[in-house]
Amino acid sequence: MTLEYQQQTIEVRDRFDKLKARDITLQVQSLGKTFSTNGNTVNALTDVSFDVHRREFMTIIGPSGCGKSTLVRILAGLEFATSGQVLLNGDRVTGPGPDTGMVFQTYTLFPWLTVKKNVMFGLRNRGISESMALQEAMQWIDLVGLERFANHYPHQLSGGMKQRVAIARALAAKPRILLMDEPFGALDAQTRAKMQSYLLEIWRNIDITIVFITHDLDEAIFLADRILVLKANPGEVQELIEVPVPRPRLAGQMLETPFISTRQHIGQLIHSPSSEDDGLSEVIRMTPVGDEVEPQW
Amino acid sequence: MSHLDSLVPLEQSVSTRPESDTTIKSDMSRRNANSWFTPRVGLSPGRNRALGIASFLLPLILWSAISYLPFLWHPNIKITDAGDVSYFKTGMQVERERFETEYGKLVTSGGALPQGVPTNPVYLPAPHEVATALYTSFTTEPRRKSEQWFHESLWHSITIIFWGFTLSSLVGVPLGVLCGTYAAISRLQEPFIEFFRYLPAPAFGALAVAILGIHDAPKIAIIFIGTFFQQVLVIANTTRKLDTALVEAAMTLGSGKLALLFKVVIPGILPDLYRDLRILLGWAWTYLIVAELIGTSSGITWFITQQARYKNFDNVFAAIIIIGIIGLLTDMLLARLAKRFFPWDKSGDKQSAGA
Ligand SMILES: Nc1ncnc2c1ncn2[C@@H]1O[C@H](COP(=O)(O)OP(=O)(O)OP(=O)(O)O)[C@@H](O)[C@H]1O
Ligand SMILES: [Mg+2]
């Protein structure tokens, strides 16, 4: 029996067939991570395995504390797995480097550099001359629509602009994969929606594989080819979902069946009793009886 | 790309939002206007200036009151007419009690009564006397040929500070940055430095003289010892406060080890490091007095002790005030320069005195 969200139109199936025929960029093999801080051990990830194909857009979703950040930091080489391994184009990831670009949730633009110099940073690391780097950087800045702000310092930009610069900076370094840890988490809903369309547009136009973390269901579905759903305690893969929504993605699709059924399914996965172990107790009433304007329930 | 173009007006949509921002702001400023004591909220420029002036005015008013209101303090009597008291002389200061006993004796025995006016001790000159001394201290010729003019001794002090502080910084700043960046260097250096900084710098005076002679070298050494160990620890801490995410971001952009140090850590801490140096420079001045007393007494300290010996307390005060002014002006200048050096740094200078 196939559930509703698993029903794909021929176009969508065709897309997935083509996608899966592509090389595998990222291979995650039974990754495990335990933190031990003064006697306490936290099992953050257990036996996480999945593949990401070249030019695929994968989102990772899961309840808070299920190890999403830990996972992406391991993928970036910023943290080391206790077991298992990560292969990028067949090579084992042993540390951070220009092959794995990263956009963080917190703003990590270099405050002492202008937008232009921030974007040039990775290019200069690759040994490209100042003038060539500048030229290339300006193209990336154009791509994220910030040419008027090339000489601004980060503190003069809004949050959305900062993240666009961060994306331009990461992409300019020519990574094989772009890792994004809730990059739009701090933005308001409107800006966030714009940034999502923006990101898809950039992704469509350049050769980049993206792994994107979010805790927002709509964002996860709107962006992804496939969604990796994690569950908490310990962080484990719950399901790898192929999103049945055709591309290009438009806001209107959020009201259509493929989107809604996927949303419902993931909603159930994430809010199933097993993962709702957040220890919240019922709210105690502190208002006088009879002070309500709505009928009693 | 056409789709991208349609998305470009993002910042416009961002800038249409601030309606809510402005309401928040006006709300904030209303809070400011009403209260002088909202935690962590700045004052209006007018209030800032007024309070800045008041901070100098208050002690000055207090000092003036003590100096010019005869019923405040004035523990001594300055003799204007010695009368029949054998050891009184005109212009001499005696304690009020002694004056009253002598006066009382003469009232009973009958004789010419001494006259006098209440006055403060010589060591507390009045503001106007010190104000004149601010000028005259520079024009007073030294009593002996071999001695220095005031401006010469002042300059001598400044050179001592300069060399002590510069030499300390040349070693201390790089070492501090390295300690803050690399755990290995920190573990190798900091425990000893932590121990050493508790040893009082003046304790090394005799040793410094024995090794370096009696002239400027031991004085510079004292400033160095007083500054260096604090400097390494303070700067190491500042370096450690740099947001790790910046370093991580740089690593994902392909920065090597050296690039991380020179292109991320150092530029990242520069404004804070500069602020640290400003504070440390202030501390260096406090070691000056000790430094100048060892070996042959010199500089501003020599001038002050000398003038105190001559009972020219107006000059003593003038010299102290001039040190203060030099310190304040240097700091204001450095704060002003910081704005030029670090245009991206918005946390700076909120707490600085003059700016
Ligand atoms: N450095 C660390 N030391 C000890 N425990 C850690 C460390 N980093 C993360 N953890 C633990 O690992 C688990 C996963 O953390 P992680 O930050 O990866 O969660 P997350 O899914 O990103 O959560 P969120 O959605 O809130 O960002 C948490 O239980 C956390 O307490
Ligand atoms: Mg996280």
XYZ file of C-alpha atoms and ligand atoms in Angstrom:
684
model
C 0.000 0.000 0.000
C 1.335 3.434 -0.839
C 0.333 6.317 1.324
C -0.830 9.542 -0.228
C 2.473 11.352 0.171
C 4.231 8.464 -1.546
C 2.227 8.842 -4.741
C 4.364 10.598 -7.324
C 3.282 11.959 -10.663
C 5.203 10.676 -13.642
C 7.145 13.936 -13.864
C 8.189 13.730 -10.261
C 9.148 10.059 -10.519
C 11.141 10.881 -13.598
C 12.998 13.596 -11.731
C 13.885 11.224 -8.926
C 15.075 8.599 -11.378
C 17.405 11.110 -12.982
C 18.558 12.382 -9.615
C 19.386 8.925 -8.350
C 21.310 8.176 -11.518
C 23.709 10.962 -10.612
C 26.945 10.354 -8.700
C 26.787 10.241 -4.965
C 28.418 13.350 -3.514
C 28.047 12.638 0.154
C 27.977 9.247 1.804
C 27.161 9.027 5.483
C 27.874 5.573 6.872
C 26.495 4.446 10.224
C 27.516 7.614 11.987
C 27.416 7.660 15.761
C 28.306 10.389 18.244
C 28.405 10.367 22.006
C 29.357 13.383 24.044
C 30.846 12.790 27.427
C 31.124 15.754 29.710
C 32.283 15.127 33.271
C 30.767 11.707 33.739
C 27.575 12.345 31.767
C 27.378 10.731 28.383
C 24.869 11.983 25.838
C 24.162 9.780 22.872
C 23.513 12.398 20.225
C 23.529 10.261 17.062
C 23.167 6.527 16.484
C 23.743 4.689 13.249
C 22.850 7.464 10.852
C 23.303 6.474 7.211
C 22.196 8.178 4.020
C 23.492 9.282 0.620
C 23.192 12.626 -1.094
C 23.412 12.794 -4.852
C 25.143 15.483 -6.848
C 22.979 18.606 -7.116
C 20.427 17.203 -4.767
C 18.715 19.425 -2.224
C 18.272 17.509 0.984
C 16.697 18.914 4.112
C 17.058 17.420 7.559
C 14.286 17.891 10.062
C 13.719 16.639 13.570
C 12.699 17.764 17.033
C 14.925 20.122 18.982
C 17.960 18.420 20.463
C 17.815 15.397 18.171
C 21.336 16.038 16.931
C 20.821 17.970 13.697
C 23.534 20.495 14.418
C 25.853 17.761 15.612
C 25.269 15.844 12.386
C 25.963 18.791 10.137
C 29.044 19.762 12.115
C 30.387 16.255 11.624
C 29.649 16.518 7.901
C 31.613 19.777 7.851
C 34.530 18.193 9.691
C 34.119 20.574 12.618
C 33.270 17.743 14.977
C 34.421 14.137 14.990
C 32.155 11.122 14.911
C 32.580 8.446 17.569
C 31.795 5.786 14.992
C 31.121 5.522 11.296
C 32.425 7.807 8.601
C 31.564 10.497 6.105
C 32.742 10.308 2.502
C 32.736 13.322 0.230
C 33.144 12.246 -3.402
C 34.608 9.037 -2.060
C 37.181 10.702 0.189
C 36.903 10.517 3.917
C 36.163 13.839 5.641
C 38.834 14.333 8.306
C 38.544 18.010 9.019
C 37.044 21.279 7.850
C 38.067 22.544 4.441
C 36.974 24.441 1.366
C 35.144 21.407 -0.046
C 32.412 21.688 2.539
C 30.887 25.141 2.654
C 28.832 26.045 5.656
C 26.225 28.658 6.494
C 25.582 28.907 10.207
C 22.464 29.879 12.069
C 24.285 32.635 13.917
C 25.746 35.404 11.837
C 29.351 34.559 11.108
C 30.349 37.233 8.638
C 33.710 38.709 9.564
C 32.705 42.028 11.126
C 35.978 43.723 10.179
C 35.539 43.037 6.464
C 33.135 44.696 4.066
C 30.614 42.574 2.197
C 32.937 42.490 -0.786
C 35.952 41.388 1.262
C 33.916 38.804 3.106
C 32.948 37.179 -0.165
C 36.532 37.412 -1.384
C 37.793 35.586 1.709
C 37.488 32.043 0.386
C 38.716 33.071 -3.045
C 41.857 34.598 -1.578
C 42.416 31.410 0.409
C 42.490 29.590 -2.884
C 45.375 31.826 -3.935
C 43.423 33.864 -6.462
C 44.829 37.338 -7.065
C 43.162 40.324 -5.446
C 41.730 41.715 -8.676
C 40.472 38.377 -9.958
C 38.957 37.597 -6.577
C 37.217 40.956 -6.532
C 35.748 40.372 -9.956
C 34.453 36.960 -9.023
C 33.191 38.137 -5.664
C 31.178 40.889 -7.331
C 29.467 38.274 -9.473
C 28.431 36.368 -6.385
C 27.260 39.540 -4.723
C 25.188 40.311 -7.814
C 23.738 36.844 -7.630
C 22.411 37.476 -4.136
C 21.251 40.935 -5.182
C 23.467 43.006 -2.897
C 25.648 44.931 -5.343
C 24.615 48.216 -3.714
C 25.950 46.957 -0.393
C 29.330 45.676 -1.540
C 31.186 48.248 0.556
C 29.029 47.999 3.647
C 30.158 46.380 6.846
C 28.084 43.462 8.180
C 26.676 45.498 11.075
C 25.061 47.802 8.535
C 23.011 44.957 7.020
C 19.708 43.399 8.023
C 19.639 39.780 9.151
C 18.385 38.545 5.784
C 21.089 40.426 3.933
C 23.743 39.027 6.237
C 22.644 35.489 5.475
C 22.639 36.210 1.752
C 26.210 37.437 2.034
C 27.057 34.327 4.028
C 25.623 32.204 1.208
C 27.573 34.156 -1.400
C 30.730 33.830 0.685
C 30.308 30.077 1.078
C 29.531 29.534 -2.598
C 32.392 31.711 -3.797
C 34.836 29.307 -2.168
C 33.586 26.667 -4.645
C 32.597 23.928 -2.202
C 31.352 20.567 -3.426
C 28.587 20.633 -0.906
C 26.881 23.445 0.959
C 25.795 22.693 4.509
C 23.256 25.010 6.076
C 22.279 24.823 9.745
C 18.948 26.633 10.170
C 20.274 29.600 8.229
C 16.935 31.389 8.152
C 15.944 30.545 11.698
C 16.411 34.090 12.956
C 14.446 35.760 10.145
C 10.818 36.832 10.150
C 8.311 34.831 8.120
C 8.208 37.176 5.125
C 11.946 37.531 4.713
C 12.289 33.856 5.288
C 9.907 32.978 2.422
C 11.830 35.282 0.099
C 15.125 33.767 1.143
C 13.806 30.295 0.401
C 12.840 31.217 -3.156
C 16.165 32.929 -3.507
C 18.075 29.905 -2.380
C 16.192 27.607 -4.745
C 16.913 29.990 -7.589
C 20.615 30.008 -6.818
C 20.685 26.256 -6.398
C 18.973 25.781 -9.778
C 21.579 27.902 -11.510
C 24.818 26.548 -10.155
C 26.336 23.149 -9.645
C 25.920 22.692 -5.919
C 24.652 20.008 -3.578
C 22.854 21.296 -0.519
C 22.167 19.773 2.886
C 19.863 22.087 4.771
C 18.772 21.774 8.387
C 15.528 23.201 9.621
C 12.885 22.598 12.225
C 10.207 24.240 10.071
C 8.015 21.686 8.266
C 6.992 23.972 5.410
C 10.556 25.039 4.826
C 11.751 21.451 4.787
C 9.174 20.419 2.186
C 9.319 23.573 0.087
C 13.067 23.311 -0.445
C 13.804 19.619 -0.585
C 14.128 16.834 -3.068
C 14.327 14.479 -0.140
C 13.789 15.023 3.553
C 15.707 13.158 6.201
C 13.527 12.940 9.297
C 15.438 12.372 12.528
C 14.016 11.370 15.850
C 15.399 12.272 19.228
C 17.048 10.335 22.057
C 19.148 9.048 20.434
C 19.230 10.845 17.091
C 18.291 8.229 14.556
C 17.017 8.265 11.010
C 13.269 7.866 11.138
C 12.481 8.096 7.469
C 13.906 9.409 4.229
C 11.037 11.021 2.357
C 10.896 11.798 -1.354
C 8.959 15.034 -1.688
C 6.173 14.534 -4.286
C 5.854 18.269 -5.012
C 6.958 19.129 -8.571
C 9.543 21.814 -9.335
C 9.796 24.742 -9.785
C 8.372 25.334 -6.357
C 5.890 28.129 -5.878
C 4.159 29.312 -2.735
C 0.783 28.250 -4.184
C 1.821 24.599 -4.063
C 1.646 24.689 -0.288
C -2.130 24.456 -0.606
C -2.120 21.426 -2.902
C -2.447 17.758 -2.029
C 1.160 16.569 -2.466
C 2.431 19.257 -0.141
C -0.324 18.859 2.414
C -0.108 15.093 2.588
C 3.657 15.240 3.049
C 3.248 17.831 5.719
C 0.707 15.730 7.569
C 2.901 12.684 7.416
C 6.015 14.411 8.745
C 3.916 16.156 11.350
C 2.801 12.787 12.644
C 6.354 11.446 12.625
C 7.786 14.320 14.555
C 4.953 14.706 17.016
C 4.416 11.022 17.627
C 4.452 10.181 21.350
C 7.889 8.610 21.090
C 9.501 11.889 20.163
C 7.363 14.065 22.386
C 9.559 13.391 25.343
C 10.077 17.022 26.185
C 9.065 16.838 29.824
C 6.580 19.711 29.629
C 3.850 19.542 32.245
C 0.355 20.992 32.094
C 0.041 24.734 32.638
C -1.394 25.625 36.020
C -4.358 27.981 36.010
C -3.572 31.317 37.649
C -6.615 33.413 36.697
C -9.825 33.713 38.717
C -12.749 31.533 37.687
C -15.424 33.545 35.882
C -12.948 36.009 34.399
C -13.139 34.421 30.961
C -14.722 36.106 27.952
C -15.055 32.857 26.035
C -17.508 30.141 27.063
C -16.107 27.679 29.583
C -14.773 24.395 28.282
C 18.066 34.982 -13.827
C 14.816 36.789 -14.541
C 13.233 35.178 -11.554
C 16.122 36.354 -9.432
C 15.647 39.904 -10.593
C 12.057 39.824 -9.512
C 13.276 38.855 -6.092
C 15.804 41.628 -5.748
C 13.611 44.183 -3.957
C 14.172 42.278 -0.758
C 15.813 45.111 1.082
C 12.933 47.353 0.092
C 10.512 45.029 1.718
C 12.874 44.938 4.662
C 12.931 48.698 4.852
C 9.151 48.956 4.731
C 8.967 46.933 7.882
C 10.690 49.274 10.303
C 7.362 50.910 11.191
C 7.311 48.578 14.098
C 10.976 49.339 14.763
C 10.333 53.054 15.031
C 7.507 52.574 17.444
C 9.807 50.505 19.572
C 12.481 53.159 19.318
C 10.224 56.028 20.275
C 9.045 53.940 23.154
C 12.665 53.461 24.189
C 13.453 57.141 23.925
C 10.418 57.993 25.976
C 11.777 55.736 28.636
C 15.137 57.513 28.333
C 13.593 60.926 28.581
C 11.731 60.078 31.731
C 14.360 58.234 33.663
C 18.007 58.846 34.415
C 18.303 55.354 35.752
C 17.138 52.870 33.120
C 19.651 50.034 33.264
C 21.967 49.879 30.267
C 20.231 52.640 28.348
C 22.315 55.596 27.216
C 21.601 59.239 28.036
C 20.827 62.070 25.649
C 23.887 64.028 24.432
C 22.873 66.995 26.560
C 22.697 64.949 29.720
C 25.918 63.208 28.814
C 27.741 66.499 28.562
C 26.146 67.926 31.686
C 27.097 64.902 33.770
C 30.596 64.850 32.296
C 31.130 68.438 33.379
C 29.513 67.804 36.745
C 31.926 64.952 37.430
C 34.728 67.510 37.443
C 32.686 70.307 38.933
C 31.588 68.412 42.047
C 35.069 67.816 43.484
C 36.054 71.338 42.474
C 33.086 72.808 44.347
C 33.914 70.719 47.393
C 37.533 71.822 47.270
C 36.517 75.484 46.834
C 34.090 75.291 49.722
C 36.759 73.918 52.043
C 39.231 76.507 50.840
C 37.107 79.643 50.779
C 34.516 79.191 53.530
C 36.405 80.010 56.766
C 33.916 78.096 58.933
C 34.626 74.851 57.046
C 37.588 72.987 58.475
C 40.393 75.663 58.555
C 42.169 74.017 61.511
C 45.035 76.532 61.658
C 45.455 80.205 62.374
C 47.734 82.305 60.265
C 49.317 84.995 62.452
C 48.855 88.548 61.247
C 50.114 90.168 64.423
C 52.298 88.250 66.883
C 51.331 90.440 69.850
C 53.262 89.516 72.993
C 53.675 85.801 72.215
C 57.411 85.365 72.002
C 57.546 82.574 69.438
C 54.768 83.795 67.104
C 55.841 85.493 63.901
C 53.772 87.228 61.258
C 52.857 84.805 58.481
C 53.389 81.782 60.705
C 50.712 79.084 60.955
C 49.752 77.617 64.307
C 47.054 75.159 65.300
C 43.843 76.786 66.419
C 44.077 75.252 69.934
C 47.565 76.563 70.597
C 46.527 80.010 69.391
C 43.572 79.949 71.757
C 45.654 78.912 74.793
C 48.251 81.630 74.131
C 45.441 84.111 73.554
C 43.789 83.049 76.795
C 47.045 83.384 78.737
C 47.514 86.945 77.483
C 43.943 87.858 78.310
C 44.491 86.868 81.957
C 48.059 88.211 82.275
C 47.334 91.322 80.249
C 49.451 92.165 77.223
C 49.257 92.740 73.482
C 46.895 90.136 72.044
C 47.994 88.171 68.966
C 45.864 88.471 65.814
C 45.302 85.910 63.097
C 42.945 84.501 60.461
C 41.704 80.942 60.130
C 43.474 79.046 57.411
C 43.975 75.570 55.975
C 47.281 73.731 56.329
C 49.942 74.494 53.719
C 49.460 71.115 52.153
C 45.968 72.086 50.991
C 46.347 75.148 48.763
C 43.234 76.859 47.437
C 42.058 76.267 43.846
C 43.213 79.654 42.584
C 46.723 79.068 43.934
C 46.938 75.737 42.157
C 45.476 77.284 39.007
C 48.284 79.848 38.944
C 50.781 77.125 39.697
C 49.617 75.220 36.631
C 51.361 77.999 34.763
C 54.065 79.152 37.154
C 55.359 75.635 37.814
C 56.605 75.675 34.236
C 58.296 79.051 34.647
C 59.881 78.453 38.054
C 63.610 78.156 37.587
C 65.194 75.122 39.256
C 67.009 76.088 42.465
C 70.222 74.427 41.409
C 71.827 74.448 37.967
C 71.993 70.656 37.824
C 68.286 70.295 38.470
C 65.598 69.991 35.827
C 62.838 72.360 34.830
C 59.336 71.083 35.341
C 58.769 70.418 31.659
C 62.054 68.524 31.465
C 61.134 66.226 34.335
C 57.697 65.716 32.836
C 59.202 64.739 29.509
C 61.587 62.388 31.252
C 58.646 60.604 32.882
C 56.862 60.302 29.565
C 59.887 58.691 27.925
C 60.168 56.182 30.776
C 56.512 55.217 30.385
C 56.857 55.084 26.629
C 59.805 52.708 26.626
C 58.540 50.525 29.428
C 55.151 50.163 27.814
C 56.442 49.738 24.264
C 58.960 47.066 25.210
C 56.343 45.235 27.257
C 53.834 45.392 24.395
C 56.333 44.189 21.820
C 56.616 40.916 23.709
C 53.388 40.832 25.691
C 50.900 41.382 22.884
C 52.141 38.591 20.609
C 52.553 36.255 23.557
C 49.062 37.052 24.832
C 47.532 36.445 21.420
C 49.366 33.144 21.079
C 48.271 32.044 24.566
C 44.681 32.913 23.732
C 44.809 31.068 20.427
C 46.730 27.908 21.207
C 45.954 25.885 24.299
C 49.463 24.397 24.237
C 51.197 27.766 24.509
C 48.717 28.902 27.108
C 49.432 25.897 29.321
C 53.150 26.373 28.916
C 53.138 30.075 29.793
C 50.145 31.074 31.833
C 50.622 29.186 35.112
C 54.034 30.807 35.602
C 52.820 34.229 34.520
C 49.842 33.891 36.828
C 52.286 33.272 39.683
C 54.649 36.015 38.654
C 52.027 38.716 38.415
C 51.402 38.455 42.152
C 54.991 39.430 42.848
C 54.908 43.173 43.416
C 56.878 44.989 40.749
C 58.493 47.388 43.281
C 60.096 44.375 44.957
C 62.312 44.068 41.936
C 63.637 47.623 42.351
C 66.865 46.731 44.123
C 67.515 43.867 41.752
C 66.870 46.047 38.715
C 69.321 48.651 39.993
C 71.947 46.021 40.707
C 71.660 44.620 37.219
C 70.857 47.675 35.147
C 72.571 50.553 36.964
C 71.029 53.615 38.541
C 69.739 55.563 35.583
C 66.776 54.989 33.297
C 67.170 51.295 32.557
C 65.930 49.951 35.928
C 62.994 52.371 35.843
C 61.963 51.105 32.421
C 62.373 47.582 33.760
C 59.930 48.264 36.614
C 57.307 49.617 34.204
C 57.935 46.555 32.061
C 57.510 44.110 34.939
C 54.432 45.935 36.173
C 52.791 45.854 32.753
C 53.976 42.717 31.028
C 52.447 39.928 33.108
C 49.039 41.562 33.342
C 49.223 42.297 29.664
C 49.772 38.697 28.618
C 46.880 37.456 30.745
C 44.459 40.201 29.776
C 45.181 39.839 26.080
C 45.030 36.046 26.229
C 41.554 36.368 27.737
C 40.452 38.872 25.143
C 41.657 36.530 22.431
C 39.736 33.643 23.923
C 36.545 35.689 23.792
C 36.591 35.770 20.009
C 33.522 33.968 18.666
C 34.612 30.424 17.800
C 32.055 30.377 14.990
C 34.164 32.939 13.115
C 37.163 30.640 13.276
C 35.021 27.704 12.206
C 33.550 29.678 9.335
C 37.054 30.517 8.170
C 38.056 26.864 8.337
C 35.131 25.897 6.103
C 36.361 28.578 3.708
C 39.731 26.877 3.457
C 41.890 28.937 5.824
C 45.112 27.245 6.887
C 46.587 27.515 10.384
C 48.562 30.681 9.720
C 45.689 32.322 7.898
C 43.432 31.581 10.854
C 45.810 33.425 13.141
C 46.606 36.385 10.927
C 43.388 36.818 8.988
C 40.794 35.844 11.551
C 42.002 35.856 15.148
C 44.109 39.005 15.022
C 41.765 41.214 13.014
C 38.869 39.817 15.023
C 40.260 40.888 18.386
C 41.970 44.092 17.258
C 39.413 46.584 18.620
C 39.316 44.815 21.977
C 43.061 44.462 22.067
C 43.382 48.178 21.450
C 40.962 48.862 24.311
C 43.008 46.593 26.571
C 46.169 48.487 25.716
C 44.488 51.768 26.576
C 43.591 50.444 30.018
C 47.020 48.897 30.532
C 48.675 52.186 29.626
C 46.779 53.740 32.506
C 48.147 51.065 34.833
C 51.679 51.710 33.596
C 51.405 55.255 34.944
C 50.704 53.908 38.408
C 54.049 52.112 38.371
C 55.799 55.307 37.365
C 56.020 56.658 40.914
C 57.753 53.509 42.140
C 59.987 53.358 39.098
C 61.169 56.918 39.536
C 62.039 56.502 43.173
C 64.556 53.746 42.574
C 68.152 54.490 41.655
C 68.474 58.245 41.245
C 65.118 59.845 41.799
C 63.946 61.422 38.574
C 61.155 62.822 36.512
C 57.846 64.034 37.787
C 58.239 62.115 41.031
C 61.488 63.881 41.753
C 59.811 67.196 40.984
C 56.916 66.453 43.306
C 59.084 65.320 46.220
C 61.393 68.277 45.713
C 58.530 70.787 45.678
C 56.966 69.156 48.726
C 60.280 69.578 50.518
C 60.240 73.300 49.644
C 56.606 73.371 50.836
C 55.455 74.514 47.381
C 52.298 72.469 47.648
C 50.616 74.455 44.917
C 53.267 73.093 42.547
C 52.763 69.589 43.921
C 49.061 69.780 43.136
C 49.732 71.323 39.757
C 52.076 68.459 38.858
C 49.539 65.852 39.950
C 46.792 67.535 37.957
C 49.002 67.749 34.894
C 49.671 64.010 35.038
C 45.917 63.517 35.170
C 45.370 65.812 32.223
C 48.044 64.059 30.180
C 46.479 60.689 30.955
C 42.975 61.843 30.109
C 44.013 63.555 26.896
C 46.012 60.557 25.661
C 43.080 58.301 26.357
C 40.642 60.613 24.585
C 42.988 60.811 21.627
C 43.364 57.039 21.507
C 39.584 56.631 21.729
C 39.136 59.091 18.883
C 41.710 57.215 16.803
C 39.973 53.906 17.516
C 36.914 55.141 15.649
C 39.084 55.767 12.642
C 41.025 52.505 12.919
C 38.029 50.247 13.498
C 35.047 51.593 11.598
C 33.233 48.280 11.978
C 33.434 48.243 15.758
C 30.186 49.494 17.237
C 30.687 48.188 20.739
C 33.544 50.608 21.277
C 33.821 53.830 23.200
C 30.526 53.696 24.997
C 32.397 53.702 28.261
C 35.291 55.972 27.374
C 35.610 59.151 29.346
C 35.770 62.031 26.943
C 34.476 60.799 23.608
N 29.513 19.939 22.910
C 28.553 19.168 23.459
N 28.768 18.570 24.640
C 27.822 17.786 25.194
N 26.618 17.552 24.658
C 26.331 18.129 23.483
C 27.274 18.978 22.824
N 26.725 19.416 21.688
C 25.493 18.878 21.632
N 25.254 18.100 22.702
C 24.036 17.334 22.963
O 23.710 16.589 21.800
C 22.334 16.627 21.554
C 22.066 17.140 20.150
O 22.404 18.508 20.086
P 22.250 19.344 18.750
O 22.725 20.720 19.004
O 22.899 18.611 17.645
O 20.669 19.339 18.561
P 19.808 20.030 17.418
O 19.024 18.968 16.776
O 20.650 20.863 16.549
O 18.829 20.927 18.271
P 18.183 22.344 17.878
O 17.089 22.052 16.893
O 17.624 22.823 19.177
O 19.270 23.193 17.317
C 21.714 17.475 22.630
O 21.158 16.610 23.597
C 22.859 18.221 23.230
O 22.667 18.408 24.602
Mg 20.861 23.026 16.125
